[in-house]
Coordinates of C-alpha atoms in Angstrom, one line a residue:
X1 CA 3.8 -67.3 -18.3
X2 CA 5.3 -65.0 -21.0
X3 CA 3.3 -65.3 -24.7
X4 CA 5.0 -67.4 -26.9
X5 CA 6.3 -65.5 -29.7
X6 CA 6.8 -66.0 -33.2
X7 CA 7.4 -64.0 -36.1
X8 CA 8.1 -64.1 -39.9
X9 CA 8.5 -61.3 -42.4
X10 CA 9.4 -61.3 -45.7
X11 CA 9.5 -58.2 -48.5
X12 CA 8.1 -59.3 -51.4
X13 CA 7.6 -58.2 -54.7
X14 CA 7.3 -59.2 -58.6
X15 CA 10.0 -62.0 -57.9
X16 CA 8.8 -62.7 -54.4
X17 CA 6.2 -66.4 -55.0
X18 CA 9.1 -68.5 -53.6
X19 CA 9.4 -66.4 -50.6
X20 CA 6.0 -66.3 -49.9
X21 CA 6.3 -70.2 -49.5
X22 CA 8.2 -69.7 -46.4
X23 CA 5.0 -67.7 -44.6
X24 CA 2.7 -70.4 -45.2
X25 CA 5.1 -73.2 -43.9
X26 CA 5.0 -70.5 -41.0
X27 CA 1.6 -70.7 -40.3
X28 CA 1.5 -74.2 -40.4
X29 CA 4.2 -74.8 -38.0
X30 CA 2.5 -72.2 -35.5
X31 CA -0.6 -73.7 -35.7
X32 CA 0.6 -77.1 -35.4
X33 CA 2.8 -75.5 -32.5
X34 CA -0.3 -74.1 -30.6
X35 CA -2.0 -77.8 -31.1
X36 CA 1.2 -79.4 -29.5
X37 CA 1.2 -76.7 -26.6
X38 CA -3.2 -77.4 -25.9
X39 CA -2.3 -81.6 -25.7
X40 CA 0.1 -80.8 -23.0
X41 CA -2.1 -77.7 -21.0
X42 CA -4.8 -79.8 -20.9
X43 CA -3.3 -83.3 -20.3
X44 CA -1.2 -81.3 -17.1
X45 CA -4.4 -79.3 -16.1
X46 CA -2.7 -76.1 -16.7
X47 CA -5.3 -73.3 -17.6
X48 CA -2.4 -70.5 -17.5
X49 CA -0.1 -71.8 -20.1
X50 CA -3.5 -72.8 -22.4
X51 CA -3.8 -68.9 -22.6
X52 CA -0.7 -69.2 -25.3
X53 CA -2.5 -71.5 -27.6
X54 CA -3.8 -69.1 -30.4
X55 CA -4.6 -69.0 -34.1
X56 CA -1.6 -67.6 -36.3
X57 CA -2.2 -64.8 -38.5
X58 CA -1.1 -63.8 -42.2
X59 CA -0.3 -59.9 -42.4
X60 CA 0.1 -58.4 -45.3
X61 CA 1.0 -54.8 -46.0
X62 CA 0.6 -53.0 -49.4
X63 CA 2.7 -50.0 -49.1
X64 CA 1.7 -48.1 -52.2
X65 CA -1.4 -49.3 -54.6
X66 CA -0.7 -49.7 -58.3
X67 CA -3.1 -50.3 -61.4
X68 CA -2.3 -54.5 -61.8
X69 CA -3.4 -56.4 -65.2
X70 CA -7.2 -56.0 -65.6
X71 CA -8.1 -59.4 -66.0
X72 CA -7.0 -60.5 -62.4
X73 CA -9.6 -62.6 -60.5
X74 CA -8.6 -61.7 -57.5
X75 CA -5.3 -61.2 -55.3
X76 CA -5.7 -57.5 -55.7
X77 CA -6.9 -55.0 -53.6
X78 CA -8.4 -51.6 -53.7
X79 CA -6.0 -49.6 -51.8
X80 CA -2.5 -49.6 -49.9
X81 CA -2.7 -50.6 -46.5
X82 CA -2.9 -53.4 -43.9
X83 CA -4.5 -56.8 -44.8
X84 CA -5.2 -59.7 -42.1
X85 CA -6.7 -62.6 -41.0
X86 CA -6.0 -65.4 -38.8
X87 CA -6.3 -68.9 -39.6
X88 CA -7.1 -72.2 -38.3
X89 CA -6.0 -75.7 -40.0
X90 CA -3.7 -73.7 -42.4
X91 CA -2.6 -77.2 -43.5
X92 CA -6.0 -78.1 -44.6
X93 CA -6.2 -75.3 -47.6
X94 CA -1.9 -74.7 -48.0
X95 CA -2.5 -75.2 -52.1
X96 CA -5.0 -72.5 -51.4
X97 CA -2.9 -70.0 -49.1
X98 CA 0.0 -70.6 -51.2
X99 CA -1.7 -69.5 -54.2
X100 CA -3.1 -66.6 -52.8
X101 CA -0.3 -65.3 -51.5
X102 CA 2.0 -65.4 -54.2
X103 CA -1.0 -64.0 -56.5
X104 CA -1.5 -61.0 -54.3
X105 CA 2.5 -60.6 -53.4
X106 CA 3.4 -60.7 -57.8
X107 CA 0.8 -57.7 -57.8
X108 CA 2.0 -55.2 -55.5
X109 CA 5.5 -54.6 -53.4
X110 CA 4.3 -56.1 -49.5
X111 CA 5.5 -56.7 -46.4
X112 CA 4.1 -60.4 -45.2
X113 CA 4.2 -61.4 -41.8
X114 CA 3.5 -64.2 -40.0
X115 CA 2.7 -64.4 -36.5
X116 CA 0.3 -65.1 -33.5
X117 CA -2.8 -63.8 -33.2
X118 CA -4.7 -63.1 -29.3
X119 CA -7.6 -65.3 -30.7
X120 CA -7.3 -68.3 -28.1
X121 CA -8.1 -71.8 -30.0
X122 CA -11.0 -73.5 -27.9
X123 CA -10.0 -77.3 -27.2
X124 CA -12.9 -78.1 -28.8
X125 CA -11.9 -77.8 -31.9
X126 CA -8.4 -79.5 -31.2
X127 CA -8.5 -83.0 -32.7
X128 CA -8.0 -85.5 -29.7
X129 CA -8.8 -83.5 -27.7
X130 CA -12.9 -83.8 -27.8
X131 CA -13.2 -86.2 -25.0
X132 CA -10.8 -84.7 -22.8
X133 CA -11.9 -83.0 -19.1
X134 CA -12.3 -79.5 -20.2
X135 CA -13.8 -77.6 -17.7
X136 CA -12.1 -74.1 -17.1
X137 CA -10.8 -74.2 -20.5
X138 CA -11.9 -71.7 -22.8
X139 CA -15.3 -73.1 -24.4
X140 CA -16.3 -72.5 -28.0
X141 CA -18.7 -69.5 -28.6
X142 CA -21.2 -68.5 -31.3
X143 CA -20.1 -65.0 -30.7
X144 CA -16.8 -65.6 -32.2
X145 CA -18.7 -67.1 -35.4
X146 CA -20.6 -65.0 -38.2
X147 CA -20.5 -64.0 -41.8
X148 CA -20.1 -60.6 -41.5
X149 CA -17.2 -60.5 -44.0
X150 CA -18.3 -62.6 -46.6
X151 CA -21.9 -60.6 -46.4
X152 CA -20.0 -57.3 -46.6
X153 CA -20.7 -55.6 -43.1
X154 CA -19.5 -52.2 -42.7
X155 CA -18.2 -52.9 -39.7
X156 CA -16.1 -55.9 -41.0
X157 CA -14.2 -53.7 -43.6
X158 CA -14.0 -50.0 -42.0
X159 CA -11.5 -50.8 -39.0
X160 CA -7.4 -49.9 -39.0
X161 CA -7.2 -53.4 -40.7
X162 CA -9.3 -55.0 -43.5
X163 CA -9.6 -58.8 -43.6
X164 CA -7.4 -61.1 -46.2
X165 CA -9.6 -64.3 -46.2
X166 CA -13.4 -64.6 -45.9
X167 CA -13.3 -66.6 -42.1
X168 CA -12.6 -65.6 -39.0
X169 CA -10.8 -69.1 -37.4
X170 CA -13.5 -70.0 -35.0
X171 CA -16.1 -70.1 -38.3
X172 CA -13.7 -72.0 -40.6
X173 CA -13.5 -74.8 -37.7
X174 CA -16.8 -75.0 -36.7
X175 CA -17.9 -75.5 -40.3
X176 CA -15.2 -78.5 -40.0
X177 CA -16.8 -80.1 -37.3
X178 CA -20.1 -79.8 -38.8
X179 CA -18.8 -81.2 -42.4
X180 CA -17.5 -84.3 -40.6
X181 CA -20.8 -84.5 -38.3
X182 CA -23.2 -84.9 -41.1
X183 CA -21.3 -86.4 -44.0
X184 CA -19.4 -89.0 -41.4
X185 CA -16.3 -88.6 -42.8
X186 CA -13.3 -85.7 -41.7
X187 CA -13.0 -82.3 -43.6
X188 CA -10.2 -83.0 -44.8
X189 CA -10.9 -85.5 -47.8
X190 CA -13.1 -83.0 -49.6
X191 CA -12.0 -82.2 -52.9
X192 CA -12.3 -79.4 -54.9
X193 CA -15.1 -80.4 -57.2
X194 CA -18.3 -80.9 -55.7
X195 CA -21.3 -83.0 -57.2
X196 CA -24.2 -82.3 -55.0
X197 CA -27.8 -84.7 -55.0
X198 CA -30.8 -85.6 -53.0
X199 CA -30.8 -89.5 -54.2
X200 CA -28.5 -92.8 -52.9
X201 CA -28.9 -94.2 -56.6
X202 CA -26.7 -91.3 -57.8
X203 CA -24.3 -91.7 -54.9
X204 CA -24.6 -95.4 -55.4
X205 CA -23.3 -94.9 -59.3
X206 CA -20.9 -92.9 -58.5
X207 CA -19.0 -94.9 -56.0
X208 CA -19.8 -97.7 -58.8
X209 CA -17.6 -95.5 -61.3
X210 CA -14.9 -94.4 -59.3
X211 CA -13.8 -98.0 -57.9
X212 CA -13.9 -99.1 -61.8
X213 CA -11.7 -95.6 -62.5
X214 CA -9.5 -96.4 -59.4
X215 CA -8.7 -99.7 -61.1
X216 CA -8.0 -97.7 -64.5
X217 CA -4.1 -97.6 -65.4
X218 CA -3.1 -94.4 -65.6
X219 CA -5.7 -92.9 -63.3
X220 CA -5.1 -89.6 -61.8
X221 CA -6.8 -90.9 -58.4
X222 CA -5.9 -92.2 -55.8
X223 CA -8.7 -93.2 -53.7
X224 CA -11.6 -92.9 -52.0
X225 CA -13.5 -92.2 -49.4
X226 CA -16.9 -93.4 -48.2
X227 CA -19.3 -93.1 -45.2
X228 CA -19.7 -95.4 -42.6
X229 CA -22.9 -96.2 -40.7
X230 CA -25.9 -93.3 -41.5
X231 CA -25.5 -89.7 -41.3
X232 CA -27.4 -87.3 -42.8
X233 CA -25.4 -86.0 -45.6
X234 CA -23.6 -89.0 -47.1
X235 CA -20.2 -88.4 -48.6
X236 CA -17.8 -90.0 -51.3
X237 CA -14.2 -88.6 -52.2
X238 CA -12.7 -89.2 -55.1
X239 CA -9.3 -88.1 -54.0
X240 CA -6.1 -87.2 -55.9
X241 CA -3.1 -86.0 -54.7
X242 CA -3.3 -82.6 -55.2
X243 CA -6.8 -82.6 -53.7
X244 CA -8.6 -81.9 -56.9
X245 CA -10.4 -84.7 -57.8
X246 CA -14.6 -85.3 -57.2
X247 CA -16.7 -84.9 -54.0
X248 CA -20.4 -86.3 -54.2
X249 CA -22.3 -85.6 -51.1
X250 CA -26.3 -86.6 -50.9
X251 CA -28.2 -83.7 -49.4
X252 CA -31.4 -85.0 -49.1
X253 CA -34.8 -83.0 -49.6
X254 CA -35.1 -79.1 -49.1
X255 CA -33.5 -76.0 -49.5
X256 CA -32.4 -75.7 -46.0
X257 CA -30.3 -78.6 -46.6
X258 CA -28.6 -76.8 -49.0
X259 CA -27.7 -74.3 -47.2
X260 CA -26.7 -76.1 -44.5
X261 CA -24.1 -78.3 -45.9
X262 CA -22.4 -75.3 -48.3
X263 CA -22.2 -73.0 -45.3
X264 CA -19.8 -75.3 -44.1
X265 CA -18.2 -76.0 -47.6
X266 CA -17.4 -73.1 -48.3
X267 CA -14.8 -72.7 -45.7
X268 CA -12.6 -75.4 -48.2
X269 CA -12.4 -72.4 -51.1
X270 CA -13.4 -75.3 -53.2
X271 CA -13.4 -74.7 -57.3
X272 CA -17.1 -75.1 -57.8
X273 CA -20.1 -76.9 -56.7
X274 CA -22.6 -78.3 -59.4
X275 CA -26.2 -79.9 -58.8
X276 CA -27.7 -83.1 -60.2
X277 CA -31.0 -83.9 -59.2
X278 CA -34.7 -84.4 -60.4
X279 CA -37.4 -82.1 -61.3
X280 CA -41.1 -80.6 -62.9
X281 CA -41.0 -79.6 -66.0
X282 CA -43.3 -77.0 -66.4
X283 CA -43.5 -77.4 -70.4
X284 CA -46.2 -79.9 -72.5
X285 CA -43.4 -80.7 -74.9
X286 CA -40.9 -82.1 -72.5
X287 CA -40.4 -85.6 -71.8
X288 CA -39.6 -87.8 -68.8
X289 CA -36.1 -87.6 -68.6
X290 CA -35.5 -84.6 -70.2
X291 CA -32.6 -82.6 -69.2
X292 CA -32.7 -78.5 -68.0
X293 CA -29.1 -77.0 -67.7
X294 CA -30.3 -74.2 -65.7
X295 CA -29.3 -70.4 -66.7
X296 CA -31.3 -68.9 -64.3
X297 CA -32.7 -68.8 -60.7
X298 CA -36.2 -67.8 -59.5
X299 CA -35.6 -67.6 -55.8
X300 CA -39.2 -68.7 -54.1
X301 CA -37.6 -70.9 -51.7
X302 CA -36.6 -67.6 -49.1
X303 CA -33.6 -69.7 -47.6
X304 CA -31.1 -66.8 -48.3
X305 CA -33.3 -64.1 -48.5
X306 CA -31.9 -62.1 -45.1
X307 CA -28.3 -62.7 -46.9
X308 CA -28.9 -62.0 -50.3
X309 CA -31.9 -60.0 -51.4
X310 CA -34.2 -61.4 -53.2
X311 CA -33.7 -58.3 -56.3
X312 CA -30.2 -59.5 -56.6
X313 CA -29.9 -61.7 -59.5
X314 CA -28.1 -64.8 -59.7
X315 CA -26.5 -65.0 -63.0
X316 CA -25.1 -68.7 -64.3
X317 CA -21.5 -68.6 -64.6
X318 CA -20.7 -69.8 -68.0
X319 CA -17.5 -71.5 -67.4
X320 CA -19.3 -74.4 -66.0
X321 CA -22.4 -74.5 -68.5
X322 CA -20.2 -74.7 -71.7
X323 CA -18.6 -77.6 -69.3
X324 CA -22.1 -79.2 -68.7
X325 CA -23.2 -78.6 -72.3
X326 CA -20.1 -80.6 -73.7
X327 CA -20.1 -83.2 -71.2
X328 CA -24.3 -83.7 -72.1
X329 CA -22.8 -83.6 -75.7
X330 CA -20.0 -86.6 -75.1
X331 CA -22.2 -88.9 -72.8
X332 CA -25.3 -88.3 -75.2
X333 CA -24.3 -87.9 -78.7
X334 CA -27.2 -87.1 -81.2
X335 CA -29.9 -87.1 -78.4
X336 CA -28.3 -84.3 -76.8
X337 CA -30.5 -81.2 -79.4
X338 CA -33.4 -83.0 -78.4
X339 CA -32.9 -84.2 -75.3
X340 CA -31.3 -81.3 -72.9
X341 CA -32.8 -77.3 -73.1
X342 CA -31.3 -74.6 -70.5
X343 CA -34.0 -72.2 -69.0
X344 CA -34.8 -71.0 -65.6
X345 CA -35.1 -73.1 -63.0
X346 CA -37.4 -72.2 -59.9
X347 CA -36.9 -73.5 -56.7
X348 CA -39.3 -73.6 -53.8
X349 CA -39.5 -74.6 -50.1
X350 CA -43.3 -76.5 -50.7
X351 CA -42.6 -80.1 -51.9
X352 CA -46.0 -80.3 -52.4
X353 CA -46.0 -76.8 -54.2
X354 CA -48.4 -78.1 -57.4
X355 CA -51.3 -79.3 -54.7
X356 CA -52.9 -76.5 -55.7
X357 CA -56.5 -75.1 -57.8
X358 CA -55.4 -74.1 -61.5
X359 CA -56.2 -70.7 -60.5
X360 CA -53.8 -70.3 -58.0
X361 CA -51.2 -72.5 -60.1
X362 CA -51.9 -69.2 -63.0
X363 CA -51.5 -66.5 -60.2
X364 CA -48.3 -68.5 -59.0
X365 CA -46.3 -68.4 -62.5
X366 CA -48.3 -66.1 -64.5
X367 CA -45.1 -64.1 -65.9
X368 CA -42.8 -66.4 -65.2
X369 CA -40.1 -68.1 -67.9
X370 CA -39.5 -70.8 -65.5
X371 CA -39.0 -74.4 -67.4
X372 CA -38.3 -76.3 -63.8
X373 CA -39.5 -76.9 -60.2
X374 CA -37.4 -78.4 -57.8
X375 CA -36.4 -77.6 -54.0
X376 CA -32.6 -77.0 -53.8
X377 CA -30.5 -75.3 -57.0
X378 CA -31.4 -72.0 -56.2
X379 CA -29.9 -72.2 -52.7
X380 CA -26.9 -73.9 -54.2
X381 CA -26.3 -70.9 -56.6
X382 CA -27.0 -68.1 -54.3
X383 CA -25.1 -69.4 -51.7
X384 CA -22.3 -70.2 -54.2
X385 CA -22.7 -66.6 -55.3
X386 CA -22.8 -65.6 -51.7
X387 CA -19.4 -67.4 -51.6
X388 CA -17.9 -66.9 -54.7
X389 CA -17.6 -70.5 -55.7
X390 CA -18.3 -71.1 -59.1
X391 CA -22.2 -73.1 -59.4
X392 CA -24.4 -75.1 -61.7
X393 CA -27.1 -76.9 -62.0
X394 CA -28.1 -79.5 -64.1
X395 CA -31.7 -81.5 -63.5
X396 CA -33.9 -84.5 -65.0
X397 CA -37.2 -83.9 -65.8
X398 CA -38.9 -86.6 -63.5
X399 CA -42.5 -85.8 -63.8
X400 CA -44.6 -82.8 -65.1
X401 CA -47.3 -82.6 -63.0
X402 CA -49.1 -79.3 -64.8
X403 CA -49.7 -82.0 -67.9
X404 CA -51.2 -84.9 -66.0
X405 CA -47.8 -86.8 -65.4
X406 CA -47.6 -86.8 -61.2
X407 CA -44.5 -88.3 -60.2
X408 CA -46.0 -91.4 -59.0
X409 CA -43.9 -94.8 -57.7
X410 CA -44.2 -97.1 -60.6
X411 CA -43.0 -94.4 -63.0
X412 CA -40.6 -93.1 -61.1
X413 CA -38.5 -96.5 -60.4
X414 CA -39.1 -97.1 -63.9
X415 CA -37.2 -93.4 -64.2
X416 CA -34.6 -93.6 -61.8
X417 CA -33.0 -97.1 -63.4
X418 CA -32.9 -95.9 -67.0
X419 CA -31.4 -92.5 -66.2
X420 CA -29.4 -92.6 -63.1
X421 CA -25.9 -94.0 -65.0
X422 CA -26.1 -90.9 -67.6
X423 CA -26.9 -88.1 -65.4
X424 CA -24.1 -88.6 -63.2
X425 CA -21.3 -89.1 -66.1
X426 CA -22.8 -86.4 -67.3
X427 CA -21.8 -84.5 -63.8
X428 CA -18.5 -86.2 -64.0
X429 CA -17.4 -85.0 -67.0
X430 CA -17.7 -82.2 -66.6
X431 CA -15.8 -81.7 -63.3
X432 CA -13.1 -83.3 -64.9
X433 CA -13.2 -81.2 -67.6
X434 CA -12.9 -78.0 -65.5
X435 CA -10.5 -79.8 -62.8
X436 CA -8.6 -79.9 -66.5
X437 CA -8.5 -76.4 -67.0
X438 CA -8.8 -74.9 -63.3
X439 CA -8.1 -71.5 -65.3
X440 CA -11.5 -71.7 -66.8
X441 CA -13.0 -71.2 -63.1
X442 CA -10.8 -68.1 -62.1
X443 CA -13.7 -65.5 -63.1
X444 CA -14.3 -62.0 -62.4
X445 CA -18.1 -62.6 -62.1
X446 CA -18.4 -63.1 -58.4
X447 CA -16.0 -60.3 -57.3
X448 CA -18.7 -58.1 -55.2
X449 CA -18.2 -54.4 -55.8
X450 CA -17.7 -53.8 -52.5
X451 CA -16.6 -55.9 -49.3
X452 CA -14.5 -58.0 -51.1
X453 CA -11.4 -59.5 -49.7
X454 CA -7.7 -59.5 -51.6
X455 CA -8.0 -63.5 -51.3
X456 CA -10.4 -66.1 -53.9

């Protein structure tokens, strides 16, 4: 059987953003095309004809560089040439891709084409098509899956053609299939703004909030989305239209979790991902309750350390502190100068990290400005710097265990019920605030200097 054969191209320049419209309706009707074609190869049995489902693939071709306005965030590139990358679920992040495109195409003069790739889809990840007899089809493969372009390898960005997006298909849909494994709901509910935690209450409040807000006239959203039966990373989607409203997932305990579920997340391009949970304060004049805006990251939780070394700082990105510091301001009023302090926040893999003698505790953060122990915001941050999405972090002070305050139950009940309601509108707030302004979230600050792709 021939290949089936498709192909769109379209010049495009400083007037070219409508045009570009037309390649990502492309890709979406080839992809959905390859999808029909692997329901009818495998319902027939035919393993030949399965060889023409593939991935479609955006080309774009920058025939001569040009100096573009400096304070682009990205859709630029660093010289002419050929640009590519083929895509899975292009339906899934079209806002995205459209965006992209008509950024990178209003910057230079390209050629855009749209066509099929020779990267065969597995089944697999075909929706309906999971319980189907599959043997002799292609099967998934972990070969097909790294991270070689969004860690810069050489190898990823010195062939004939540079990549355009920071996926290779197979990773974008595996990372789908693991989103709707351990949060229990598809991948394609997740909004833009992230609220991440390690407690039900706060999950619990939230869903409280946004079935009040859902009831609100004049709402911008339009549902939501909630778990059923127990998976390991709970999920609940505020939804609007234009897929910008609030996601709040429960992580659990651990940095590992962390990493886990924003490895997968980050395959969305989401706006920006922002931690609320609990943690030791480290200073005698802090309070139960207290709040740390964190501004800095000591990594001791060596989660990303084989990705991102550990002399790399992670800087805060202050588009979303000035939006946590107002929305502390708004919930809080007065309280807020006394109540919330930014400083750095260390994470560790040890939950148990303070069972320790004081000289040990001395050796461990003797020259250390660290104001806050907890387990999970500095995996959160690198990876978000890892992935360029935008990250924050924003913590209670639930015990302070170097000043004879454990976290122990009674207290800690006593804790959660008093400060639960607060600490997520704080959280909320603030995502709306940004989801407001999207423009304050299109920094410079994660751009890496090299290895970086044309695409946010």
């Amino acid at each position: 059987m021939q290949p089936v054969l498709l192909i769109a191209t379209l010049i495009l320049g400083e007037s070219g953003t409508l045009a570009c419209m037309d390649v990502v309706d492309q890709l979406i009707k080839m992809y959905d095309d390859s999808v029909n074609r692997a329901h009818a190869a495998v319902k027939a049995g035919d393993r030949e004809a399965y060889a023409d489902v593939r991935y479609p693939q955006l080309t774009v071709t920058v025939d001569e560089w040009r100096p573009i306005d400096r304070t682009e965030p990205f859709g630029y590139v660093e010289s002419a040439g050929v640009y590519s990358s083929a895509f899975s679920r292009p339906a899934l992040i079209e806002g995205y891709l459209r965006e992209m495109v008509a950024r990178l195409t209003n910057n230079y003069v390209c050629d855009v084409s749209a066509d099929y790739s020779d990267i065969v889809i597995p089944p697999a990840y075909i929706d309906g098509l999971e319980g189907a007899e599959l043997t002799g089809f292609p099967a998934p493969t972990l070969d097909d899956v790294d991270d070689g372009i969004i860690d810069g390898k050489w190898e990823a960005f010195h062939g004939e053609v540079s990549p355009l997006f920071h996926f290779t298909p197979q990773r974008f849909d595996i990372a789908c299939k693991r989103i709707e494994h351990y949060t229990g709901i598809p991948c394609d509910g997740v909004q833009k703004f992230i609220l991440f935690t390690n407690y039900a209450m706060h999950t619990k409040e939230f869903e409280r909030w946004a079935r009040e807000e859902l009831n609100r006239p004049g709402t911008r959203y339009t549902g939501l989305n909630t778990p059923t039966g127990t998976h390991q990373f709970p999920r609940y989607d505020l939804v609007t239209e234009a897929g910008d409203g609030i996601t709040m997932i429960n992580i659990g305990v651990g940095p590992s979790n962390a990493k886990t579920i924003t490895d997968s997340l980050a395959v969305l391009r989401p706006e920006v991902w922002v931690m609320i949970g609990h943690c030791a304060g480290l200073d005698g004049r802090m309070r139960i309750g207290d709040l740390i805006l964190g501004n800095a990251y000591q990594r001791r939780d060596f989660i990303l350390d084989d990705r991102i070394s550990s002399d790399i700082p992670i800087p805060a990105v202050p588009e979303v502190q000035r939006a946590l510091e107002k929305a502390v301001g708004d919930v809080y009023g007065e309280e807020k100068s006394q109540l919330m302090r930014t400083g750095t926040v260390l994470s560790t893999g040890d939950r148990n990290w303070e069972w320790h003698t004081p000289h040990t505790m001395w050796e461990t953060l003797r020259g250390s400005t660290a104001v806050a122990v907890d387990m999970e915001s500095c995996a959160l941050a690198a990876n978000g710097y890892r992935y360029r999405v935008p990250y924050g972090t924003l913590l209670s002070v639930s015990d302070l265990p170097l000043h004879a305050v454990p976290k122990l139950p009674a207290g800690a009940q006593a804790f959660y019920s008093s400060s639960k309601e607060a600490h997520v509108m704080c959280a909320v707030r603030a995502m709306e605030a940004l989801a407001a302004n999207v423009e304050k979230l299109r920094t410079r600050k994660l751009r890496k200097t090299i290895g970086e792709v044309p695409f946010r």
